[in-house]
Amino acid sequence: MTNFSHLGALEVSPDTTSEYTLHQITVNGASPVLTVAPATEANKPYFNALLKRASKTARQIQAGAVNTGLIEENRLEDRELYPKHIIKGWHDVFDADGTKVNFNRGNLKEFLDALPDWLFDDLRSYCGSPANFSELVDIETSAKN
């Protein structure tokens, strides 16, 4: 039997986090860095909230009601879910006056609401990719003849 157990290192665990830097923003010479959890099936609370949304949007899609409103609604819901389930911390976040902002759910919600849609969508894309939360598998073996 062939052994592929080394591929288990690619699994994303629920407590895995990654750092996402918003290079598009610079204040006081620093870019905000968010500590994020995966927005994938590995994150059960977030994924369960998505499943609730999917049952509602499935009816709209089946009825042919896919439009920009549906996309905006999904983004708005993620702006609510990310502070609860995805973003775990931050550093180098400053307000418009250059004052360092402490991490808490209220400040995080205001920060996410202030992000332009395209930048928030970049964050969503990053968090939705399991590759950003798994270790690379690099195994050296010697060939057996």
PDB file of C-alpha atoms in Angstrom:
ATOM      1  CA  MET A   1       0.000   0.000   0.000  1.00  0.00           C
ATOM      2  CA  THR A   2       1.303   3.428  -0.929  1.00  0.00           C
ATOM      3  CA  ASN A   3       1.805   5.961   1.870  1.00  0.00           C
ATOM      4  CA  PHE A   4       0.646   9.529   1.210  1.00  0.00           C
ATOM      5  CA  SER A   5       0.423  10.554   4.868  1.00  0.00           C
ATOM      6  CA  HIS A   6       2.692  13.547   4.235  1.00  0.00           C
ATOM      7  CA  LEU A   7      -0.218  15.249   2.455  1.00  0.00           C
ATOM      8  CA  GLY A   8      -2.042  15.575   5.774  1.00  0.00           C
ATOM      9  CA  ALA A   9       0.184  18.589   6.457  1.00  0.00           C
ATOM     10  CA  LEU A  10      -1.908  20.474   3.866  1.00  0.00           C
ATOM     11  CA  GLU A  11      -5.075  20.242   5.971  1.00  0.00           C
ATOM     12  CA  VAL A  12      -6.234  23.558   7.388  1.00  0.00           C
ATOM     13  CA  SER A  13      -7.072  23.365  11.076  1.00  0.00           C
ATOM     14  CA  PRO A  14      -9.733  25.549  12.724  1.00  0.00           C
ATOM     15  CA  ASP A  15      -7.177  27.407  14.854  1.00  0.00           C
ATOM     16  CA  THR A  16      -4.782  28.238  12.014  1.00  0.00           C
ATOM     17  CA  THR A  17      -4.213  31.918  11.352  1.00  0.00           C
ATOM     18  CA  SER A  18      -2.286  33.941   8.818  1.00  0.00           C
ATOM     19  CA  GLU A  19      -1.247  37.558   8.520  1.00  0.00           C
ATOM     20  CA  TYR A  20      -2.781  39.652   5.749  1.00  0.00           C
ATOM     21  CA  THR A  21      -1.078  42.962   4.995  1.00  0.00           C
ATOM     22  CA  LEU A  22      -3.069  45.732   3.359  1.00  0.00           C
ATOM     23  CA  HIS A  23      -0.213  47.116   1.254  1.00  0.00           C
ATOM     24  CA  GLN A  24      -2.597  49.594  -0.388  1.00  0.00           C
ATOM     25  CA  ILE A  25      -2.780  51.559   2.886  1.00  0.00           C
ATOM     26  CA  THR A  26       0.203  53.276   4.481  1.00  0.00           C
ATOM     27  CA  VAL A  27       0.004  55.498   7.559  1.00  0.00           C
ATOM     28  CA  ASN A  28       3.082  56.587   9.491  1.00  0.00           C
ATOM     29  CA  GLY A  29       5.167  54.419   7.156  1.00  0.00           C
ATOM     30  CA  ALA A  30       3.314  51.212   8.089  1.00  0.00           C
ATOM     31  CA  SER A  31       0.612  49.134   6.450  1.00  0.00           C
ATOM     32  CA  PRO A  32      -2.152  47.522   8.515  1.00  0.00           C
ATOM     33  CA  VAL A  33      -1.676  43.814   9.206  1.00  0.00           C
ATOM     34  CA  LEU A  34      -4.699  41.684  10.070  1.00  0.00           C
ATOM     35  CA  THR A  35      -4.407  38.316  11.795  1.00  0.00           C
ATOM     36  CA  VAL A  36      -7.027  36.232  10.034  1.00  0.00           C
ATOM     37  CA  ALA A  37      -8.557  32.779  10.276  1.00  0.00           C
ATOM     38  CA  PRO A  38      -9.660  30.848   7.209  1.00  0.00           C
ATOM     39  CA  ALA A  39     -13.036  31.715   5.706  1.00  0.00           C
ATOM     40  CA  THR A  40     -13.423  28.088   4.690  1.00  0.00           C
ATOM     41  CA  GLU A  41     -15.078  24.889   5.861  1.00  0.00           C
ATOM     42  CA  ALA A  42     -12.304  24.550   8.465  1.00  0.00           C
ATOM     43  CA  ASN A  43     -13.849  27.495  10.339  1.00  0.00           C
ATOM     44  CA  LYS A  44     -17.109  25.861  11.475  1.00  0.00           C
ATOM     45  CA  PRO A  45     -18.875  28.929  12.979  1.00  0.00           C
ATOM     46  CA  TYR A  46     -18.227  30.976   9.852  1.00  0.00           C
ATOM     47  CA  PHE A  47     -19.094  28.109   7.513  1.00  0.00           C
ATOM     48  CA  ASN A  48     -22.381  27.453   9.346  1.00  0.00           C
ATOM     49  CA  ALA A  49     -23.318  31.120   8.908  1.00  0.00           C
ATOM     50  CA  LEU A  50     -22.547  30.765   5.189  1.00  0.00           C
ATOM     51  CA  LEU A  51     -24.770  27.705   4.935  1.00  0.00           C
ATOM     52  CA  LYS A  52     -27.661  29.692   6.398  1.00  0.00           C
ATOM     53  CA  ARG A  53     -27.037  32.392   3.799  1.00  0.00           C
ATOM     54  CA  ALA A  54     -26.752  29.807   1.017  1.00  0.00           C
ATOM     55  CA  SER A  55     -30.213  28.420   1.677  1.00  0.00           C
ATOM     56  CA  LYS A  56     -31.657  31.917   1.337  1.00  0.00           C
ATOM     57  CA  THR A  57     -29.671  32.897  -1.745  1.00  0.00           C
ATOM     58  CA  ALA A  58     -30.256  29.543  -3.448  1.00  0.00           C
ATOM     59  CA  ARG A  59     -33.917  30.458  -3.826  1.00  0.00           C
ATOM     60  CA  GLN A  60     -32.966  33.795  -5.402  1.00  0.00           C
ATOM     61  CA  ILE A  61     -30.524  32.122  -7.791  1.00  0.00           C
ATOM     62  CA  GLN A  62     -33.074  29.479  -8.798  1.00  0.00           C
ATOM     63  CA  ALA A  63     -35.558  32.253  -9.483  1.00  0.00           C
ATOM     64  CA  GLY A  64     -32.997  33.959 -11.713  1.00  0.00           C
ATOM     65  CA  ALA A  65     -32.662  36.896  -9.330  1.00  0.00           C
ATOM     66  CA  VAL A  66     -28.862  37.123  -9.477  1.00  0.00           C
ATOM     67  CA  ASN A  67     -27.916  40.774  -9.600  1.00  0.00           C
ATOM     68  CA  THR A  68     -25.556  43.279  -8.057  1.00  0.00           C
ATOM     69  CA  GLY A  69     -27.870  43.538  -5.066  1.00  0.00           C
ATOM     70  CA  LEU A  70     -27.210  39.892  -4.216  1.00  0.00           C
ATOM     71  CA  ILE A  71     -23.445  40.424  -4.440  1.00  0.00           C
ATOM     72  CA  GLU A  72     -23.664  43.532  -2.269  1.00  0.00           C
ATOM     73  CA  GLU A  73     -25.826  41.678   0.247  1.00  0.00           C
ATOM     74  CA  ASN A  74     -23.251  38.863   0.502  1.00  0.00           C
ATOM     75  CA  ARG A  75     -20.441  41.387   0.979  1.00  0.00           C
ATOM     76  CA  LEU A  76     -22.430  43.239   3.645  1.00  0.00           C
ATOM     77  CA  GLU A  77     -23.066  40.002   5.509  1.00  0.00           C
ATOM     78  CA  ASP A  78     -19.350  39.190   5.419  1.00  0.00           C
ATOM     79  CA  ARG A  79     -18.626  42.632   6.863  1.00  0.00           C
ATOM     80  CA  GLU A  80     -20.742  41.449   9.823  1.00  0.00           C
ATOM     81  CA  LEU A  81     -19.285  37.925  10.008  1.00  0.00           C
ATOM     82  CA  TYR A  82     -15.589  38.765   9.658  1.00  0.00           C
ATOM     83  CA  PRO A  83     -15.341  40.557  13.029  1.00  0.00           C
ATOM     84  CA  LYS A  84     -17.042  37.584  14.687  1.00  0.00           C
ATOM     85  CA  HIS A  85     -15.295  34.664  12.998  1.00  0.00           C
ATOM     86  CA  ILE A  86     -12.383  35.652  10.762  1.00  0.00           C
ATOM     87  CA  ILE A  87     -10.265  38.562  12.000  1.00  0.00           C
ATOM     88  CA  LYS A  88      -8.530  37.699  15.273  1.00  0.00           C
ATOM     89  CA  GLY A  89      -6.231  40.682  15.730  1.00  0.00           C
ATOM     90  CA  TRP A  90      -4.231  43.429  14.049  1.00  0.00           C
ATOM     91  CA  HIS A  91      -1.248  45.690  14.273  1.00  0.00           C
ATOM     92  CA  ASP A  92      -0.145  48.909  12.582  1.00  0.00           C
ATOM     93  CA  VAL A  93      -3.717  50.169  12.242  1.00  0.00           C
ATOM     94  CA  PHE A  94      -3.992  53.951  12.512  1.00  0.00           C
ATOM     95  CA  ASP A  95      -6.916  56.351  12.220  1.00  0.00           C
ATOM     96  CA  ALA A  96      -7.043  59.366   9.899  1.00  0.00           C
ATOM     97  CA  ASP A  97      -5.171  61.464  12.488  1.00  0.00           C
ATOM     98  CA  GLY A  98      -2.294  58.961  12.633  1.00  0.00           C
ATOM     99  CA  THR A  99      -3.276  57.643  16.067  1.00  0.00           C
ATOM    100  CA  LYS A 100      -2.713  53.919  16.647  1.00  0.00           C
ATOM    101  CA  VAL A 101      -6.048  52.124  17.029  1.00  0.00           C
ATOM    102  CA  ASN A 102      -6.508  49.328  19.567  1.00  0.00           C
ATOM    103  CA  PHE A 103      -8.003  46.082  18.351  1.00  0.00           C
ATOM    104  CA  ASN A 104     -11.549  45.434  19.514  1.00  0.00           C
ATOM    105  CA  ARG A 105     -14.708  44.353  17.758  1.00  0.00           C
ATOM    106  CA  GLY A 106     -16.150  47.879  17.531  1.00  0.00           C
ATOM    107  CA  ASN A 107     -12.983  49.365  16.007  1.00  0.00           C
ATOM    108  CA  LEU A 108     -12.675  46.380  13.690  1.00  0.00           C
ATOM    109  CA  LYS A 109     -16.249  46.792  12.468  1.00  0.00           C
ATOM    110  CA  GLU A 110     -15.640  50.502  11.755  1.00  0.00           C
ATOM    111  CA  PHE A 111     -12.396  49.681   9.942  1.00  0.00           C
ATOM    112  CA  LEU A 112     -14.027  47.024   7.735  1.00  0.00           C
ATOM    113  CA  ASP A 113     -16.976  49.296   6.980  1.00  0.00           C
ATOM    114  CA  ALA A 114     -14.547  52.024   5.870  1.00  0.00           C
ATOM    115  CA  LEU A 115     -12.655  49.752   3.457  1.00  0.00           C
ATOM    116  CA  PRO A 116     -13.632  50.181  -0.191  1.00  0.00           C
ATOM    117  CA  ASP A 117     -15.527  47.177  -1.546  1.00  0.00           C
ATOM    118  CA  TRP A 118     -12.670  46.120  -3.838  1.00  0.00           C
ATOM    119  CA  LEU A 119     -10.199  46.049  -0.948  1.00  0.00           C
ATOM    120  CA  PHE A 120     -12.579  44.148   1.309  1.00  0.00           C
ATOM    121  CA  ASP A 121     -13.130  41.706  -1.571  1.00  0.00           C
ATOM    122  CA  ASP A 122      -9.343  41.180  -1.772  1.00  0.00           C
ATOM    123  CA  LEU A 123      -9.358  40.319   1.938  1.00  0.00           C
ATOM    124  CA  ARG A 124     -12.265  37.917   1.414  1.00  0.00           C
ATOM    125  CA  SER A 125     -10.436  36.258  -1.458  1.00  0.00           C
ATOM    126  CA  TYR A 126      -7.302  35.802   0.653  1.00  0.00           C
ATOM    127  CA  CYS A 127      -9.227  34.358   3.608  1.00  0.00           C
ATOM    128  CA  GLY A 128     -11.198  32.037   1.348  1.00  0.00           C
ATOM    129  CA  SER A 129      -8.080  30.346  -0.036  1.00  0.00           C
ATOM    130  CA  PRO A 130      -6.960  27.352   2.064  1.00  0.00           C
ATOM    131  CA  ALA A 131      -3.459  27.634   0.562  1.00  0.00           C
ATOM    132  CA  ASN A 132      -2.923  30.786   2.653  1.00  0.00           C
ATOM    133  CA  PHE A 133      -3.404  28.737   5.832  1.00  0.00           C
ATOM    134  CA  SER A 134      -1.513  25.518   5.150  1.00  0.00           C
ATOM    135  CA  GLU A 135       2.107  24.536   5.354  1.00  0.00           C
ATOM    136  CA  LEU A 136       4.042  23.716   2.222  1.00  0.00           C
ATOM    137  CA  VAL A 137       4.898  20.055   1.883  1.00  0.00           C
ATOM    138  CA  ASP A 138       8.544  19.638   0.981  1.00  0.00           C
ATOM    139  CA  ILE A 139       9.824  16.141   1.560  1.00  0.00           C
ATOM    140  CA  GLU A 140      13.186  14.892   0.493  1.00  0.00           C
ATOM    141  CA  THR A 141      13.361  11.211  -0.194  1.00  0.00           C
ATOM    142  CA  SER A 142      15.954   8.895  -1.565  1.00  0.00           C
ATOM    143  CA  ALA A 143      14.842   6.717  -4.447  1.00  0.00           C
ATOM    144  CA  LYS A 144      14.522   3.040  -3.721  1.00  0.00           C
ATOM    145  CA  ASN A 145      15.430   0.671  -6.495  1.00  0.00           C
TER     146      ASN A 145
END
